[in-house]
PDB file of C-alpha atoms in Angstrom:
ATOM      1  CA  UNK A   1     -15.803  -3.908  58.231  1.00  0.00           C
ATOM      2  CA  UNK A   2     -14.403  -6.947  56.195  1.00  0.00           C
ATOM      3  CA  UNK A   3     -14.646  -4.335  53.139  1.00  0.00           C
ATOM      4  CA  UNK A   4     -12.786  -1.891  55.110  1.00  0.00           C
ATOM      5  CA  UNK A   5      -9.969  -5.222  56.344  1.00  0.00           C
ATOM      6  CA  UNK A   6      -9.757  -6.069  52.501  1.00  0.00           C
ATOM      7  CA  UNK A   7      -8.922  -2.385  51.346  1.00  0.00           C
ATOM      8  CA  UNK A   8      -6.639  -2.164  54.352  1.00  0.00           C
ATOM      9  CA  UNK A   9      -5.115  -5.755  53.485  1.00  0.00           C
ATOM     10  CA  UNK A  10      -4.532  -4.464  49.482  1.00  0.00           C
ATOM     11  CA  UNK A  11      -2.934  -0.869  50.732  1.00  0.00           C
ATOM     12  CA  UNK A  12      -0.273  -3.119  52.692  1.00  0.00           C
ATOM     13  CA  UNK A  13       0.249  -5.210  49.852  1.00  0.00           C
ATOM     14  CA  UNK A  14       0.616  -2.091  47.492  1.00  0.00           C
ATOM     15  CA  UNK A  15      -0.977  -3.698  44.459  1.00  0.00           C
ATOM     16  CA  UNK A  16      -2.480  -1.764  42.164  1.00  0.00           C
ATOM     17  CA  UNK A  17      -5.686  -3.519  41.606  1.00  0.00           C
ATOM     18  CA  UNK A  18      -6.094  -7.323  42.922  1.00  0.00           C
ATOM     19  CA  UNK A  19      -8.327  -9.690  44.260  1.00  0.00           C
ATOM     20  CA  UNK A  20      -9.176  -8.330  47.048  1.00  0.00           C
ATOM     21  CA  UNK A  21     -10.129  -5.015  45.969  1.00  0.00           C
ATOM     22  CA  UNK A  22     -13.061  -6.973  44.277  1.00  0.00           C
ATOM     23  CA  UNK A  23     -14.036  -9.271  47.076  1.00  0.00           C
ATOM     24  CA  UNK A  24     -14.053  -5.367  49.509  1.00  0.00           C
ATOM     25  CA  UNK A  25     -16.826  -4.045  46.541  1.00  0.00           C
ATOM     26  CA  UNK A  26     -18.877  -6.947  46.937  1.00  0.00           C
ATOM     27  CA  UNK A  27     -18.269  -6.960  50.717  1.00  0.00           C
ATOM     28  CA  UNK A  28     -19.445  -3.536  50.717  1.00  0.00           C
ATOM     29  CA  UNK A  29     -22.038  -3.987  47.947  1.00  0.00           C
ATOM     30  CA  UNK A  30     -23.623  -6.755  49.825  1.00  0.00           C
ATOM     31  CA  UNK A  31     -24.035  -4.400  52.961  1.00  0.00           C
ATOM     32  CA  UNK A  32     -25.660  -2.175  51.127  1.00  0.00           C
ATOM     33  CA  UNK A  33     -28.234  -4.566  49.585  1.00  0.00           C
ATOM     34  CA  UNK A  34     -29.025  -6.405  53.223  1.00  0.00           C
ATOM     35  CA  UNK A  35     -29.179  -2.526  55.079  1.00  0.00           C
ATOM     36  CA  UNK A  36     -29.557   0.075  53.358  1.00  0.00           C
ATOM     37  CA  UNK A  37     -28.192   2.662  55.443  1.00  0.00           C
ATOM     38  CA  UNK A  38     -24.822   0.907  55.454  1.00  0.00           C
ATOM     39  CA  UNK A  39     -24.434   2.843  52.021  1.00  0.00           C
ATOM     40  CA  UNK A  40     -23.085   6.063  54.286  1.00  0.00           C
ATOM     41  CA  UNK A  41     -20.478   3.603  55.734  1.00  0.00           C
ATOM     42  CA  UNK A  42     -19.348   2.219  52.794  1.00  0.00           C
ATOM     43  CA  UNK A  43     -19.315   5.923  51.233  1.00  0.00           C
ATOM     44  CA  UNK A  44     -17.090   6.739  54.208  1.00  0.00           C
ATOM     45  CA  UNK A  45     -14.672   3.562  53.874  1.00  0.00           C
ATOM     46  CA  UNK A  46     -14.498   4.354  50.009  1.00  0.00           C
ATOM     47  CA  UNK A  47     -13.461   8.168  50.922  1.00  0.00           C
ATOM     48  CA  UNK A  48     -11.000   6.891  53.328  1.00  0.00           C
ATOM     49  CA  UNK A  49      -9.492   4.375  50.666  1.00  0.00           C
ATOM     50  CA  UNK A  50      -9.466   6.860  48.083  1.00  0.00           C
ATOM     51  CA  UNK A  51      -7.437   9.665  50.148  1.00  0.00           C
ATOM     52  CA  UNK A  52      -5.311   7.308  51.894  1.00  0.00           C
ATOM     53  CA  UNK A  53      -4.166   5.229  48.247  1.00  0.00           C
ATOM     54  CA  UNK A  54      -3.862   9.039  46.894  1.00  0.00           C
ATOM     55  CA  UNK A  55      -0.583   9.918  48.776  1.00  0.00           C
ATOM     56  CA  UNK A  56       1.496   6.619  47.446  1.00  0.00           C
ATOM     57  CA  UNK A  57      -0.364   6.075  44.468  1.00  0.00           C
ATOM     58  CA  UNK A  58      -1.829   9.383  43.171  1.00  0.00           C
ATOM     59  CA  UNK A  59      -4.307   8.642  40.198  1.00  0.00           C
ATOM     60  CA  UNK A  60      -4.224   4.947  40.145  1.00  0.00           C
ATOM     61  CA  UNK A  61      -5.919   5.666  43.621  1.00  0.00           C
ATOM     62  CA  UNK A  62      -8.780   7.249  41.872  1.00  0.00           C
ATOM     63  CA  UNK A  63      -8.882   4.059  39.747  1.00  0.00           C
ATOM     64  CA  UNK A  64      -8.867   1.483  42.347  1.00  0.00           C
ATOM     65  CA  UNK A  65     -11.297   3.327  44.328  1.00  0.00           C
ATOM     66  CA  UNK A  66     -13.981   3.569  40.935  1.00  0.00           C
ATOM     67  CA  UNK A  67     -13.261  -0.550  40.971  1.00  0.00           C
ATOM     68  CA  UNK A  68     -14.501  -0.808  44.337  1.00  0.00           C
ATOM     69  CA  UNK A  69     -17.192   1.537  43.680  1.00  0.00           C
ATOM     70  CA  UNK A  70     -17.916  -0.177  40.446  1.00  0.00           C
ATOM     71  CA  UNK A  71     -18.126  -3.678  42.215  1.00  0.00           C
ATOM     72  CA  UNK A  72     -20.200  -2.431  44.827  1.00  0.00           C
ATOM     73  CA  UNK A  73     -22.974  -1.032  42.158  1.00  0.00           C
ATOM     74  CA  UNK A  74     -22.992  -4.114  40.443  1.00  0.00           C
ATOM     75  CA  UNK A  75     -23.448  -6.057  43.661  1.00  0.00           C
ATOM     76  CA  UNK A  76     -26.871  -4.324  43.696  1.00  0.00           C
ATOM     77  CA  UNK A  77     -28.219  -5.777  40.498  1.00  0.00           C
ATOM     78  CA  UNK A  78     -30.139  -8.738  42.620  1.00  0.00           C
ATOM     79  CA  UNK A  79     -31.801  -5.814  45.126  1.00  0.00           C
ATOM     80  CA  UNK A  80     -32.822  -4.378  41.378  1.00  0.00           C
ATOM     81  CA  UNK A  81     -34.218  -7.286  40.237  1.00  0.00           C
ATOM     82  CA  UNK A  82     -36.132  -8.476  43.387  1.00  0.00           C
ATOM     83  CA  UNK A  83     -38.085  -5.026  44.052  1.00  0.00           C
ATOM     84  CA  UNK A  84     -38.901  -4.904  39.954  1.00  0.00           C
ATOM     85  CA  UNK A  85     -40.078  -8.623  40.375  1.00  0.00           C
ATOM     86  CA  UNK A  86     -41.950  -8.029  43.791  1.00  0.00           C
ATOM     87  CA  UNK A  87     -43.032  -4.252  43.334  1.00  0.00           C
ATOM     88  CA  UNK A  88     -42.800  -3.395  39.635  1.00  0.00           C
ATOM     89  CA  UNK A  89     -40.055  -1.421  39.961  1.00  0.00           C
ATOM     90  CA  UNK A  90     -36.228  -1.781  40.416  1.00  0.00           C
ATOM     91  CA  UNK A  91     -36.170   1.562  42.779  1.00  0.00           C
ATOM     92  CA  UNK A  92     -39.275   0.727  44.400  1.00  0.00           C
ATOM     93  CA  UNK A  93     -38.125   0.240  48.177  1.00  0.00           C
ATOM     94  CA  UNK A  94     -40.264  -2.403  50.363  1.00  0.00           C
ATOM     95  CA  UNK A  95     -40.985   0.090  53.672  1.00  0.00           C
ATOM     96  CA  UNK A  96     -42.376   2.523  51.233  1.00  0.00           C
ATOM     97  CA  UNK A  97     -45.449  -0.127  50.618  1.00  0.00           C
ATOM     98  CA  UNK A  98     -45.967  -0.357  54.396  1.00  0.00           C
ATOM     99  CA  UNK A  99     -49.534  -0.600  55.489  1.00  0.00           C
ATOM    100  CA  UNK A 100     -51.461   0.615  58.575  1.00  0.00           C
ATOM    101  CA  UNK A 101     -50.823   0.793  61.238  1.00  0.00           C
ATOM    102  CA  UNK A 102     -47.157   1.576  60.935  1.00  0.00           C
ATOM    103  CA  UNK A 103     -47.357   3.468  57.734  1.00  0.00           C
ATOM    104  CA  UNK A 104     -47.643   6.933  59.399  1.00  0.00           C
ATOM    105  CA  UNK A 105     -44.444   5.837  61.200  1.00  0.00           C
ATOM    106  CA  UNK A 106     -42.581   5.713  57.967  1.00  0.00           C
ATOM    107  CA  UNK A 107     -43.315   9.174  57.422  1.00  0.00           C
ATOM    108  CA  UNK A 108     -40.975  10.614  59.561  1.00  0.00           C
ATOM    109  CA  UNK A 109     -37.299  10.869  59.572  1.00  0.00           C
ATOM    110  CA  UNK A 110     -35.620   8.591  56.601  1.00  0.00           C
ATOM    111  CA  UNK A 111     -38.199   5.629  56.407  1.00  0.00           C
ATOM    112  CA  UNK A 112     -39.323   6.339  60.156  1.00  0.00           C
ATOM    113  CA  UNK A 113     -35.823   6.257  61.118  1.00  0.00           C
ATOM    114  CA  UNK A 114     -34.752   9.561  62.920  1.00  0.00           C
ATOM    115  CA  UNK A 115     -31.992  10.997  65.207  1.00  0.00           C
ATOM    116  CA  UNK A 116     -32.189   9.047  68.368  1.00  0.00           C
ATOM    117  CA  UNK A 117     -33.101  10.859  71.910  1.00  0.00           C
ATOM    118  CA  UNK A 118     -30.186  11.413  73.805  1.00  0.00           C
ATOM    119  CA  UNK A 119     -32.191   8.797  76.603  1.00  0.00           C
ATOM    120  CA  UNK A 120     -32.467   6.183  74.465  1.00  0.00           C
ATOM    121  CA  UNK A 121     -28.904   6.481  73.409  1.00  0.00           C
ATOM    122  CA  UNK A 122     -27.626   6.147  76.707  1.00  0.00           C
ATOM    123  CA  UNK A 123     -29.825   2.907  77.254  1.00  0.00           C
ATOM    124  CA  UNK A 124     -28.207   1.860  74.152  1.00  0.00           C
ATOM    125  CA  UNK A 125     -24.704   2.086  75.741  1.00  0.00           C
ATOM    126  CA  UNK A 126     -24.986   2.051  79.450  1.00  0.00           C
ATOM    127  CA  UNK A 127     -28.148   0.518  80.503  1.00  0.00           C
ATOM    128  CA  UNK A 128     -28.399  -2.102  83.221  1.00  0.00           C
ATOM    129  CA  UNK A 129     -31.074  -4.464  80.817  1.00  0.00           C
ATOM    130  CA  UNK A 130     -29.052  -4.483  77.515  1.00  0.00           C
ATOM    131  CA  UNK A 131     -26.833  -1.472  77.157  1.00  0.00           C
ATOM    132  CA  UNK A 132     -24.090  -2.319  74.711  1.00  0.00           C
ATOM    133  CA  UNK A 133     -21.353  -1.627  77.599  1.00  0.00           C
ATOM    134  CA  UNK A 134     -23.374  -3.913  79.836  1.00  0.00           C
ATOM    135  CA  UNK A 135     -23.551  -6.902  77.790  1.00  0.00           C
ATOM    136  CA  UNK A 136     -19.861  -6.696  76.007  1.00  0.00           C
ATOM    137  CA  UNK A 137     -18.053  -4.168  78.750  1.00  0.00           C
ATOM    138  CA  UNK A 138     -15.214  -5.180  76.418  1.00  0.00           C
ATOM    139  CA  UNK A 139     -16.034  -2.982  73.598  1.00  0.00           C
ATOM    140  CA  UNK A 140     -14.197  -0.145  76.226  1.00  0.00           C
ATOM    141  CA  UNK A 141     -10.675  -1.473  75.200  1.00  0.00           C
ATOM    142  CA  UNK A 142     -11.290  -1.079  71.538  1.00  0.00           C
ATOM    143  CA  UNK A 143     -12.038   2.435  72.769  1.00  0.00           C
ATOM    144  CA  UNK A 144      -9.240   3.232  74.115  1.00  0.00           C
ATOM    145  CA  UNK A 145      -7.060   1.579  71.813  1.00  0.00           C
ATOM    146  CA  UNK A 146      -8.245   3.447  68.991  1.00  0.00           C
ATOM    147  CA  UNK A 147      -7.757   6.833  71.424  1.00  0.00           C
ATOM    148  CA  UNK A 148      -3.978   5.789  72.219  1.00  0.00           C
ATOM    149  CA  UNK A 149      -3.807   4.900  68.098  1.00  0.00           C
ATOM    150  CA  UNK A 150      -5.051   8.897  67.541  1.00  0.00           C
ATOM    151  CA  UNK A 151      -2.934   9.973  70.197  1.00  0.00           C
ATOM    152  CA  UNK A 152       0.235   8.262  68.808  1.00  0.00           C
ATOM    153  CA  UNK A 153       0.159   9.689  65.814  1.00  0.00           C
ATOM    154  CA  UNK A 154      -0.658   6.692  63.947  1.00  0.00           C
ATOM    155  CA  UNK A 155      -2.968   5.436  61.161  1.00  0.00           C
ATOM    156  CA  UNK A 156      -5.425   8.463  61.875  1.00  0.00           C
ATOM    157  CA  UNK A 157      -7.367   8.176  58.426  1.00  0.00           C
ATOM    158  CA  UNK A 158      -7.858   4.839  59.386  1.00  0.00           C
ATOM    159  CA  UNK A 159      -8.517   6.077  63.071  1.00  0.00           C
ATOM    160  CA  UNK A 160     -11.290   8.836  62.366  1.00  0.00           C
ATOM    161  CA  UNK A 161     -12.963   6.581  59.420  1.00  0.00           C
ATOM    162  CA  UNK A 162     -13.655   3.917  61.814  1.00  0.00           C
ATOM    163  CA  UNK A 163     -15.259   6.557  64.301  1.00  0.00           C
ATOM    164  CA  UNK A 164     -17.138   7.968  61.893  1.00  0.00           C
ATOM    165  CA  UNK A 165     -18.460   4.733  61.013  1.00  0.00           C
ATOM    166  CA  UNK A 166     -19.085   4.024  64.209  1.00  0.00           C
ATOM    167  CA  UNK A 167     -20.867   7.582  64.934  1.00  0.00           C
ATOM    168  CA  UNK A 168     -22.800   7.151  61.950  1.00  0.00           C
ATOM    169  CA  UNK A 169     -24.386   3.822  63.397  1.00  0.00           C
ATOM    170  CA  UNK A 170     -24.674   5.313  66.600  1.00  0.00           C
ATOM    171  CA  UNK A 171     -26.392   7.923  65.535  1.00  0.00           C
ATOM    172  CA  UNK A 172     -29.074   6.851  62.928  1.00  0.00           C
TER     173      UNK A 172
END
């Protein structure tokens, strides 16, 4: 989300291009390179900036966003060179060279990673050991604020690209 803060913090500004358009790529670059699934987010926050920069901007917005998108790519040049140093090859991904006895594991869903069971998503929220609402019952108020936001009328690009993001995560 400090990508998303950065793009949020430049949109308020209204610059053009800056600083922190290049510091959000490499946020969101860098998220990319340490999970890899985190490239659907960022896809989603770079949507978001695009449409949102659109309206006040029209195709300067297109430009801005290709910068962020731009700096993001490049910030995967070190993920390149470590798998062509450590596997021979720059898209060679490490959990594809897993061994026995997960490796049949791997074979399902994206990497072994599937949809979850509704069960185990509830645990995930609401369960008594370490349910997310459990341990940090807070997290409710950022819940509703972002309902009362929607409801208001206000920021709702921002509104629905944060849910989605947070869907996303819940989801996968």
């Amino acid at each position: 989300f400090i990508g998303l803060a950065l793009l949020i913090k430049d949109e308020v500004d209204r610059r053009p291009i800056s600083v922190n358009l290049v510091v959000a790529g490499v946020a969101l670059g860098t998220a990319v390179v340490v999970e890899f699934p985190s490239a659907v987010a960022v896809a989603i926050i770079l949507i978001y900036h695009g449409v949102r920069r659109w309206g006040s901007l029209g195709a300067v917005a297109m430009t801005t966003t290709v910068v962020v998108g731009a700096v993001a790519a490049v910030s995967q040049l070190p993920l390149l060179w470590y798998n062509t140093a450590a596997f021979g090859s720059p898209f060679h991904l490490g959990y594809a060279s897993v061994m026995e006895p997960h490796a049949e594991a791997m074979h399902t869903g994206f990497f072994g990673v599937g949809m979850p069971q509704p069960y185990i998503l509830a645990r995930i929220m609401v369960g008594l050991h370490r349910g997310l609402l459990w341990v940090s019952p807070v997290i409710m108020l950022g819940f509703v604020a972002l309902l009362v936001e929607f409801w208001n009328g206000r920021n709702r690009p921002l509104i629905l690209t944060i849910a989605a993001v947070t869907a996303f995560y819940l989801l996968f």
